[in-house]
GROMACS .gro file of C-alpha atoms in nm:
model
  423
    1MET     CA    1   4.956   4.280  -2.180
    2PRO     CA    2   4.650   4.403  -2.458
    3GLN     CA    3   4.453   4.645  -2.364
    4THR     CA    4   4.106   4.513  -2.314
    5THR     CA    5   3.801   4.773  -2.322
    6PHE     CA    6   3.626   4.878  -2.015
    7ILE     CA    7   3.334   4.759  -2.105
    8ALA     CA    8   3.514   4.347  -2.146
    9GLU     CA    9   3.680   4.384  -1.831
   10HIS     CA   10   3.360   4.538  -1.632
   11LEU     CA   11   3.154   4.257  -1.768
   12GLU     CA   12   3.490   4.028  -1.670
   13LEU     CA   13   3.443   4.170  -1.327
   14THR     CA   14   3.057   4.149  -1.319
   15ARG     CA   15   3.071   3.817  -1.434
   16ARG     CA   16   3.279   3.715  -1.159
   17HIS     CA   17   3.051   3.868  -0.927
   18PHE     CA   18   2.749   3.679  -1.052
   19LEU     CA   19   2.875   3.350  -1.070
   20GLY     CA   20   2.974   3.373  -0.667
   21LEU     CA   21   2.606   3.495  -0.615
   22GLY     CA   22   2.538   3.154  -0.767
   23MET     CA   23   2.375   3.297  -1.103
   24ALA     CA   24   2.528   3.074  -1.385
   25GLY     CA   25   2.208   2.971  -1.489
   26THR     CA   26   2.171   3.228  -1.780
   27LEU     CA   27   2.459   3.461  -1.657
   28ALA     CA   28   2.646   3.444  -2.022
   29THR     CA   29   2.316   3.473  -2.171
   30THR     CA   30   2.243   3.759  -2.002
   31LEU     CA   31   2.613   3.925  -2.002
   32ILE     CA   32   2.632   3.950  -2.369
   33ASN     CA   33   2.258   4.060  -2.409
   34GLN     CA   34   2.392   4.353  -2.119
   35GLN     CA   35   2.689   4.421  -2.367
   36ALA     CA   36   2.485   4.414  -2.654
   37ASP     CA   37   2.252   4.655  -2.488
   38ALA     CA   38   2.540   4.874  -2.348
   39GLN     CA   39   2.631   4.909  -2.694
   40GLU     CA   40   2.364   5.012  -2.818
   41THR     CA   41   2.255   5.272  -2.526
   42ALA     CA   42   2.601   5.410  -2.623
   43ASP     CA   43   2.525   5.495  -3.001
   44LYS     CA   44   2.134   5.593  -2.952
   45PRO     CA   45   2.013   5.957  -2.860
   46LYS     CA   46   1.986   5.982  -2.443
   47PRO     CA   47   1.657   6.085  -2.262
   48ARG     CA   48   1.762   6.419  -2.122
   49THR     CA   49   1.774   6.221  -1.736
   50LYS     CA   50   2.053   6.008  -1.896
   51PRO     CA   51   2.407   6.123  -1.883
   52ASP     CA   52   2.653   6.045  -2.177
   53LYS     CA   53   2.843   5.780  -2.089
   54ALA     CA   54   3.032   5.780  -2.403
   55GLY     CA   55   3.363   5.850  -2.269
   56ALA     CA   56   3.332   5.593  -2.011
   57LYS     CA   57   3.236   5.288  -2.229
   58PRO     CA   58   3.566   5.155  -2.458
   59ASP     CA   59   3.807   5.282  -2.162
   60PRO     CA   60   4.014   5.026  -2.003
   61TYR     CA   61   4.063   5.083  -1.605
   62PHE     CA   62   4.314   5.414  -1.751
   63THR     CA   63   4.236   5.464  -2.047
   64PRO     CA   64   4.516   5.469  -2.317
   65VAL     CA   65   4.627   5.753  -2.454
   66ALA     CA   66   4.427   5.740  -2.798
   67ASP     CA   67   4.100   5.659  -2.615
   68PHE     CA   68   4.108   6.007  -2.428
   69ARG     CA   69   3.752   6.223  -2.549
   70ASP     CA   70   3.883   6.574  -2.602
   71VAL     CA   71   3.702   6.886  -2.593
   72SER     CA   72   4.010   7.112  -2.623
   73ARG     CA   73   3.970   7.491  -2.747
   74GLY     CA   74   4.098   7.695  -3.025
   75LYS     CA   75   4.109   7.807  -3.375
   76PRO     CA   76   4.265   7.579  -3.485
   77VAL     CA   77   4.287   7.350  -3.164
   78PRO     CA   78   4.636   7.376  -3.076
   79HIS     CA   79   4.675   6.996  -3.113
   80LEU     CA   80   4.641   6.988  -3.471
   81LEU     CA   81   4.909   7.288  -3.566
   82PRO     CA   82   5.171   7.128  -3.816
   83GLU     CA   83   5.483   6.996  -3.650
   84GLU     CA   84   5.680   7.313  -3.802
   85LYS     CA   85   5.456   7.529  -3.573
   86LYS     CA   86   5.433   7.327  -3.311
   87ARG     CA   87   5.786   7.359  -3.241
   88GLU     CA   88   5.829   7.767  -3.331
   89VAL     CA   89   5.522   7.852  -3.003
   90GLY     CA   90   5.709   7.579  -2.784
   91MET     CA   91   5.484   7.271  -2.822
   92THR     CA   92   5.759   7.009  -2.861
   93ARG     CA   93   5.977   6.879  -2.511
   94ASP     CA   94   6.303   7.045  -2.687
   95THR     CA   95   6.154   7.374  -2.758
   96TRP     CA   96   5.879   7.436  -2.473
   97LYS     CA   97   5.958   7.730  -2.235
   98LEU     CA   98   5.824   7.804  -1.894
   99GLU     CA   99   5.736   8.241  -1.802
  100VAL     CA  100   5.676   8.218  -1.405
  101ILE     CA  101   5.628   8.564  -1.373
  102SER     CA  102   5.423   8.822  -1.132
  103ASP     CA  103   5.120   9.002  -1.216
  104PRO     CA  104   5.177   9.329  -1.336
  105ASP     CA  105   4.818   9.443  -1.245
  106HIS     CA  106   4.809   9.295  -0.864
  107PRO     CA  107   5.186   9.251  -0.837
  108ALA     CA  108   5.318   8.993  -0.603
  109ARG     CA  109   5.740   9.075  -0.526
  110LEU     CA  110   5.933   8.768  -0.666
  111GLY     CA  111   6.337   8.786  -0.609
  112LYS     CA  112   6.420   8.555  -0.954
  113PRO     CA  113   6.081   8.628  -1.209
  114LEU     CA  114   6.116   8.356  -1.504
  115THR     CA  115   6.150   8.536  -1.836
  116LYS     CA  116   6.208   8.478  -2.230
  117VAL     CA  117   6.359   8.800  -2.267
  118ASP     CA  118   6.646   8.818  -2.006
  119GLY     CA  119   6.680   8.462  -2.083
  120THR     CA  120   6.546   8.227  -1.768
  121ALA     CA  121   6.237   8.074  -1.858
  122PHE     CA  122   6.210   7.757  -1.764
  123ASP     CA  123   6.256   7.489  -2.008
  124PHE     CA  124   6.185   7.095  -2.033
  125GLU     CA  125   6.566   7.061  -1.961
  126ALA     CA  126   6.539   7.193  -1.567
  127LEU     CA  127   6.166   7.043  -1.531
  128MET     CA  128   6.343   6.685  -1.566
  129LYS     CA  129   6.651   6.794  -1.312
  130LEU     CA  130   6.321   6.872  -1.114
  131ALA     CA  131   6.233   6.539  -1.130
  132GLU     CA  132   6.514   6.344  -1.043
  133LYS     CA  133   6.401   6.432  -0.691
  134HIS     CA  134   6.016   6.556  -0.700
  135ALA     CA  135   5.885   6.346  -0.927
  136VAL     CA  136   5.533   6.161  -0.839
  137ARG     CA  137   5.274   5.987  -1.000
  138PHE     CA  138   4.876   5.983  -0.872
  139PRO     CA  139   4.584   5.829  -1.074
  140LYS     CA  140   4.246   6.100  -1.185
  141VAL     CA  141   3.977   6.035  -1.327
  142MET     CA  142   3.925   6.389  -1.650
  143THR     CA  143   3.606   6.484  -1.618
  144CYS     CA  144   3.494   6.769  -1.772
  145LEU     CA  145   3.267   7.033  -1.518
  146ASN     CA  146   2.919   7.028  -1.802
  147LEU     CA  147   2.967   6.668  -1.853
  148GLY     CA  148   2.772   6.362  -1.747
  149CYS     CA  149   3.049   6.151  -1.751
  150PRO     CA  150   3.441   6.128  -1.775
  151LEU     CA  151   3.683   6.177  -2.081
  152GLY     CA  152   3.900   5.978  -1.930
  153MET     CA  153   4.108   5.796  -1.685
  154GLY     CA  154   4.492   5.795  -1.619
  155LEU     CA  155   4.821   5.800  -1.414
  156TRP     CA  156   4.907   6.157  -1.456
  157GLU     CA  157   5.377   6.256  -1.334
  158GLY     CA  158   5.479   6.569  -1.313
  159VAL     CA  159   5.672   6.787  -1.054
  160PRO     CA  160   5.485   6.931  -0.845
  161LEU     CA  161   5.387   7.335  -0.900
  162ARG     CA  162   5.493   7.468  -0.596
  163GLU     CA  163   5.901   7.319  -0.687
  164VAL     CA  164   5.892   7.613  -1.010
  165VAL     CA  165   5.688   7.844  -0.771
  166TRP     CA  166   5.988   7.830  -0.555
  167LEU     CA  167   6.238   7.928  -0.808
  168THR     CA  168   6.102   8.282  -0.836
  169GLN     CA  169   6.248   8.338  -0.436
  170PRO     CA  170   5.838   8.494  -0.366
  171ARG     CA  171   5.906   8.783  -0.102
  172GLU     CA  172   5.519   8.880   0.022
  173ASN     CA  173   5.148   8.965  -0.165
  174LEU     CA  174   5.129   8.669  -0.314
  175ARG     CA  175   4.812   8.486  -0.257
  176ARG     CA  176   4.715   8.293  -0.608
  177VAL     CA  177   4.824   8.163  -0.888
  178PHE     CA  178   4.679   8.178  -1.223
  179TYR     CA  179   4.825   8.027  -1.541
  180TYR     CA  180   4.728   7.999  -1.904
  181GLY     CA  181   4.869   7.825  -2.241
  182TYR     CA  182   4.897   7.803  -2.580
  183HIS     CA  183   4.606   8.018  -2.740
  184ASN     CA  184   4.752   8.093  -3.157
  185ASP     CA  185   4.882   8.423  -3.009
  186ASP     CA  186   4.486   8.542  -2.991
  187PRO     CA  187   4.410   8.727  -2.640
  188LYS     CA  188   4.042   8.643  -2.729
  189GLN     CA  189   4.095   8.270  -2.766
  190MET     CA  190   4.328   8.271  -2.378
  191PHE     CA  191   4.204   8.023  -2.139
  192ARG     CA  192   4.301   8.055  -1.779
  193SER     CA  193   4.255   7.868  -1.438
  194SER     CA  194   4.338   7.959  -1.131
  195LEU     CA  195   4.464   7.848  -0.742
  196PRO     CA  196   4.500   8.025  -0.434
  197ILE     CA  197   4.882   7.959  -0.303
  198GLY     CA  198   4.814   7.787  -0.028
  199ARG     CA  199   4.679   7.495  -0.246
  200VAL     CA  200   4.989   7.497  -0.465
  201LEU     CA  201   5.243   7.465  -0.169
  202GLU     CA  202   5.046   7.227   0.057
  203ASP     CA  203   4.842   6.915  -0.052
  204PRO     CA  204   4.515   6.888   0.236
  205TYR     CA  205   4.315   6.594   0.314
  206ASP     CA  206   4.653   6.403   0.164
  207LEU     CA  207   4.554   6.496  -0.206
  208PRO     CA  208   4.841   6.509  -0.423
  209PRO     CA  209   4.984   6.739  -0.554
  210VAL     CA  210   4.907   7.033  -0.860
  211ILE     CA  211   5.131   6.902  -1.098
  212LEU     CA  212   5.351   7.047  -1.393
  213CYS     CA  213   5.243   6.698  -1.592
  214TYR     CA  214   5.460   6.524  -1.861
  215LYS     CA  215   5.358   6.199  -1.867
  216LEU     CA  216   4.980   6.008  -1.923
  217ASN     CA  217   5.035   5.656  -1.842
  218GLY     CA  218   5.418   5.592  -1.871
  219GLU     CA  219   5.416   5.789  -2.196
  220TRP     CA  220   5.566   6.125  -2.240
  221LEU     CA  221   5.300   6.402  -2.260
  222ASP     CA  222   5.120   6.443  -2.666
  223ALA     CA  223   4.969   6.731  -2.790
  224GLU     CA  224   4.620   6.617  -2.792
  225ARG     CA  225   4.677   6.533  -2.402
  226GLY     CA  226   4.816   6.862  -2.329
  227GLY     CA  227   5.149   6.843  -2.406
  228PRO     CA  228   5.455   6.895  -2.315
  229VAL     CA  229   5.366   7.026  -2.028
  230ARG     CA  230   5.015   7.054  -1.879
  231ILE     CA  231   4.867   7.170  -1.524
  232VAL     CA  232   4.718   6.880  -1.314
  233VAL     CA  233   4.470   6.975  -1.029
  234PRO     CA  234   4.358   6.641  -0.894
  235GLU     CA  235   4.086   6.719  -0.698
  236ALA     CA  236   3.962   6.972  -0.964
  237TYR     CA  237   3.741   6.924  -1.319
  238GLY     CA  238   3.964   6.951  -1.634
  239PHE     CA  239   3.863   7.365  -1.667
  240LYS     CA  240   4.168   7.387  -1.389
  241SER     CA  241   4.405   7.137  -1.560
  242ILE     CA  242   4.549   7.417  -1.860
  243LYS     CA  243   4.709   7.217  -2.185
  244TRP     CA  244   5.018   7.329  -2.374
  245LEU     CA  245   5.155   7.558  -2.028
  246THR     CA  246   5.357   7.872  -2.114
  247HIS     CA  247   5.280   8.094  -1.812
  248VAL     CA  248   5.232   8.105  -1.468
  249VAL     CA  249   5.161   8.470  -1.344
  250LEU     CA  250   5.173   8.480  -0.954
  251THR     CA  251   4.947   8.772  -0.757
  252ASN     CA  252   4.803   8.983  -0.539
  253LEU     CA  253   4.459   8.893  -0.650
  254PHE     CA  254   4.248   8.791  -0.362
  255TYR     CA  255   3.966   8.612  -0.590
  256ALA     CA  256   3.932   8.373  -0.914
  257ASN     CA  257   4.008   8.496  -1.286
  258ASP     CA  258   3.900   8.216  -1.456
  259THR     CA  259   3.817   8.188  -1.799
  260TYR     CA  260   3.551   7.962  -1.679
  261GLY     CA  261   3.401   8.209  -1.407
  262GLU     CA  262   3.342   8.456  -1.701
  263GLN     CA  263   3.084   8.230  -1.829
  264ASN     CA  264   2.875   8.142  -1.551
  265ASN     CA  265   3.062   7.844  -1.390
  266ASP     CA  266   3.115   7.779  -1.017
  267VAL     CA  267   3.529   7.763  -1.035
  268ASP     CA  268   3.551   7.619  -0.696
  269SER     CA  269   3.338   7.314  -0.733
  270PRO     CA  270   3.554   6.985  -0.627
  271LEU     CA  271   3.511   6.653  -0.836
  272LYS     CA  272   3.159   6.500  -0.729
  273THR     CA  273   3.080   6.110  -0.622
  274PHE     CA  274   2.788   5.998  -0.867
  275ALA     CA  275   2.726   5.671  -1.011
  276ALA     CA  276   2.642   5.586  -1.376
  277THR     CA  277   2.514   5.240  -1.543
  278LEU     CA  278   2.692   5.067  -1.786
  279ALA     CA  279   2.515   4.736  -1.860
  280VAL     CA  280   2.106   4.727  -1.830
  281PRO     CA  281   1.884   4.480  -2.011
  282SER     CA  282   1.638   4.650  -2.203
  283ALA     CA  283   1.385   4.394  -2.122
  284ILE     CA  284   1.353   4.122  -1.912
  285ASN     CA  285   1.056   3.860  -1.893
  286SER     CA  286   0.882   3.906  -1.549
  287ASN     CA  287   0.995   3.745  -1.244
  288GLU     CA  288   1.337   3.679  -1.382
  289PRO     CA  289   1.633   3.841  -1.187
  290ILE     CA  290   1.735   4.159  -1.281
  291ARG     CA  291   2.109   4.177  -1.316
  292VAL     CA  292   2.238   4.521  -1.392
  293SER     CA  293   2.631   4.668  -1.301
  294GLY     CA  294   2.818   5.029  -1.358
  295TYR     CA  295   3.054   5.231  -1.275
  296ALA     CA  296   3.111   5.528  -0.981
  297GLN     CA  297   3.356   5.786  -1.024
  298VAL     CA  298   3.460   5.850  -0.679
  299GLY     CA  299   3.484   6.261  -0.632
  300ILE     CA  300   3.609   6.448  -0.313
  301SER     CA  301   3.365   6.301  -0.109
  302GLY     CA  302   3.494   5.933  -0.139
  303LEU     CA  303   3.224   5.645  -0.199
  304SER     CA  304   3.078   5.391   0.069
  305LYS     CA  305   2.841   5.205  -0.136
  306VAL     CA  306   2.640   5.219  -0.455
  307GLN     CA  307   2.251   5.222  -0.453
  308VAL     CA  308   1.998   5.127  -0.719
  309SER     CA  309   1.586   5.162  -0.714
  310ILE     CA  310   1.362   5.028  -0.925
  311GLU     CA  311   1.013   5.218  -0.950
  312SER     CA  312   0.674   5.151  -1.143
  313ASN     CA  313   0.581   5.354  -1.418
  314ALA     CA  314   0.264   5.350  -1.312
  315MET     CA  315   0.224   5.409  -0.973
  316PRO     CA  316   0.269   5.853  -0.868
  317ARG     CA  317   0.604   5.947  -0.773
  318PRO     CA  318   0.580   6.030  -0.362
  319GLU     CA  319   0.529   6.436  -0.336
  320ASN     CA  320   0.768   6.644  -0.253
  321ASP     CA  321   1.039   6.450  -0.300
  322PRO     CA  322   1.240   6.585  -0.677
  323HIS     CA  323   1.566   6.418  -0.543
  324TYR     CA  324   1.441   6.088  -0.496
  325LEU     CA  325   1.521   6.116  -0.124
  326LYS     CA  326   1.227   5.881  -0.094
  327ALA     CA  327   1.304   5.614  -0.307
  328PRO     CA  328   1.289   5.179  -0.252
  329TRP     CA  329   1.690   5.217  -0.243
  330VAL     CA  330   1.883   4.860  -0.199
  331ASP     CA  331   2.270   4.885  -0.157
  332ALA     CA  332   2.418   4.741  -0.495
  333ASP     CA  333   2.765   4.569  -0.423
  334LEU     CA  334   3.111   4.781  -0.483
  335LEU     CA  335   3.383   4.567  -0.688
  336PRO     CA  336   3.672   4.487  -0.578
  337ALA     CA  337   4.036   4.623  -0.706
  338PRO     CA  338   4.146   4.532  -1.107
  339THR     CA  339   4.374   4.210  -1.029
  340GLN     CA  340   4.515   4.408  -1.396
  341TRP     CA  341   4.572   4.744  -1.412
  342SER     CA  342   4.460   4.756  -1.810
  343GLY     CA  343   4.542   5.042  -1.980
  344LEU     CA  344   4.921   5.053  -1.885
  345ASN     CA  345   5.185   4.966  -2.118
  346ASP     CA  346   5.418   4.909  -1.788
  347ALA     CA  347   5.207   4.762  -1.433
  348LYS     CA  348   5.487   4.852  -1.220
  349ILE     CA  349   5.470   5.230  -1.261
  350LEU     CA  350   5.199   5.216  -0.989
  351ALA     CA  351   5.442   5.082  -0.742
  352GLY     CA  352   5.569   5.388  -0.535
  353ALA     CA  353   5.231   5.605  -0.698
  354HIS     CA  354   5.004   5.810  -0.455
  355GLY     CA  355   4.766   5.573  -0.266
  356PHE     CA  356   4.931   5.279  -0.419
  357ASP     CA  357   5.168   5.018  -0.213
  358ALA     CA  358   5.540   4.932  -0.325
  359ASN     CA  359   5.393   4.665  -0.468
  360GLY     CA  360   5.151   4.836  -0.693
  361ARG     CA  361   4.792   4.746  -0.493
  362PRO     CA  362   4.575   5.023  -0.325
  363LYS     CA  363   4.585   5.133  -0.002
  364HIS     CA  364   4.250   5.221  -0.026
  365TRP     CA  365   3.929   5.091  -0.237
  366PRO     CA  366   3.782   5.218  -0.372
  367MET     CA  367   3.997   5.525  -0.414
  368ARG     CA  368   3.933   5.942  -0.448
  369LEU     CA  369   3.963   6.124  -0.754
  370THR     CA  370   3.934   5.749  -0.997
  371ASN     CA  371   3.651   5.504  -1.111
  372ALA     CA  372   3.508   5.201  -0.945
  373HIS     CA  373   3.242   4.929  -1.081
  374TRP     CA  374   2.966   4.863  -0.899
  375ALA     CA  375   2.703   4.545  -0.971
  376ALA     CA  376   2.324   4.414  -0.842
  377ALA     CA  377   2.149   4.120  -0.875
  378LEU     CA  378   1.750   4.278  -0.823
  379PRO     CA  379   1.462   4.054  -0.769
  380GLY     CA  380   1.258   3.989  -1.047
  381LEU     CA  381   0.958   4.250  -1.105
  382PRO     CA  382   0.535   4.196  -1.258
  383ALA     CA  383   0.512   4.270  -1.625
  384GLY     CA  384   0.504   4.659  -1.675
  385GLU     CA  385   0.781   4.946  -1.715
  386TYR     CA  386   0.971   5.083  -1.458
  387THR     CA  387   1.268   5.311  -1.397
  388LEU     CA  388   1.571   5.210  -1.259
  389ARG     CA  389   1.832   5.517  -1.062
  390CYS     CA  390   2.194   5.500  -0.939
  391ARG     CA  391   2.334   5.683  -0.685
  392THR     CA  392   2.602   5.650  -0.484
  393ILE     CA  393   2.668   5.738  -0.068
  394ASP     CA  394   3.014   5.907   0.023
  395GLU     CA  395   3.188   5.825   0.355
  396LYS     CA  396   2.996   6.050   0.546
  397GLY     CA  397   2.709   5.839   0.487
  398GLN     CA  398   2.559   6.140   0.275
  399ALA     CA  399   2.390   6.106  -0.087
  400GLN     CA  400   2.545   6.243  -0.394
  401PRO     CA  401   2.473   6.333  -0.560
  402MET     CA  402   2.352   6.594  -0.347
  403PRO     CA  403   2.053   6.822  -0.424
  404ARG     CA  404   2.284   7.159  -0.604
  405PRO     CA  405   2.050   7.470  -0.802
  406PHE     CA  406   2.326   7.558  -1.004
  407GLN     CA  407   2.367   7.311  -1.279
  408LYS     CA  408   2.767   7.472  -1.384
  409SER     CA  409   2.951   7.300  -1.074
  410GLY     CA  410   3.007   6.986  -1.163
  411HIS     CA  411   2.781   6.668  -1.274
  412ALA     CA  412   2.483   6.637  -1.059
  413LYS     CA  413   2.248   6.413  -1.142
  414ILE     CA  414   2.077   6.061  -1.030
  415GLU     CA  415   2.086   5.877  -1.384
  416SER     CA  416   1.711   5.740  -1.478
  417VAL     CA  417   1.708   5.436  -1.693
  418LEU     CA  418   1.385   5.305  -1.841
  419LEU     CA  419   1.338   4.898  -1.848
  420THR     CA  420   1.054   4.707  -1.920
  421VAL     CA  421   0.936   4.376  -1.809
  422LYS     CA  422   0.777   4.141  -2.034
  423GLU     CA  423   0.529   3.858  -1.977
   0.00000   0.00000   0.00000
């Protein structure tokens, strides 16, 4: 199936939506202009309050592997190493080895650590053996904690991490798991994340399991995406999903020891729900209906609706309303799930994936931890300068993103876009 771009698929969905509202007259021209505006907006520097949507704009629903944005660390970045070096350090499927050990500083008692020294390190063949019985797949949008847009939307496949933890025969004093990947044999380049052992052993709130991931969108995980094996934590930001996995350490430590924690980040904050625009006219004639559309990232709190507001820049905003709670919010329309899931070489792999039924249809829409489309047709306005804003309402009826004073706990800003209405 041709891999249509996210923006083309988005505009097709919104085209059908606006046609259904009886807005066919200038629709084609409007959509063409919206696409041009969206491309122009993506190529220009963004206002400080507007998130960078470079990672969302070009993607189909499931992002082709080559089109994911990359924020990998390393000097050199490990996925750029020569193939011979990758083989030497275990970054190929036939050379990969995973050590699962006790933390020497805060030891957990294990019956059978998996180590290279003892010849018991876990390899890819053993992983595939576990996959025959335990493989799982789930959709997840991968987002960086400190960026305001997705890096890509994927269907991730792997074996629950707990299946490998059980192989070590843990006995006592096991409270957390921390893990890291290949880092050029340089301790200063190590990037580490951690989880409570309870999150590894169980899947609360109908979440998928934490996995040892080896496939993305039905394809073997390549080195740029963290292959041959990486961790993927469904509800977390990308820093928890460590690439080029080499070590899993079982520890009696009672607190997080993530590298990101040492850099003043919130390491326990789950994926947020928020909305952003994709197609907004840069200028429109007075009293002409205003058609806007965009996407929503559906975080851990779910999504019930998207709302938009337009306020005149000539009028002072209400006092003591820094989070726009008094803005004139109106409901946008959430668009239905795609009928064709672009970005997958074989859409049949959705059948049996977490959140999908046996026919590959979502059991609930919008799905948590993924993206959704929205659109709104707003009444025309007099000539002037305006600000368009969008936000989400989660499944509990709370406006998102909620005001958060700590800016390193995930994207938490309401997008603002300037809109000019001409005479």
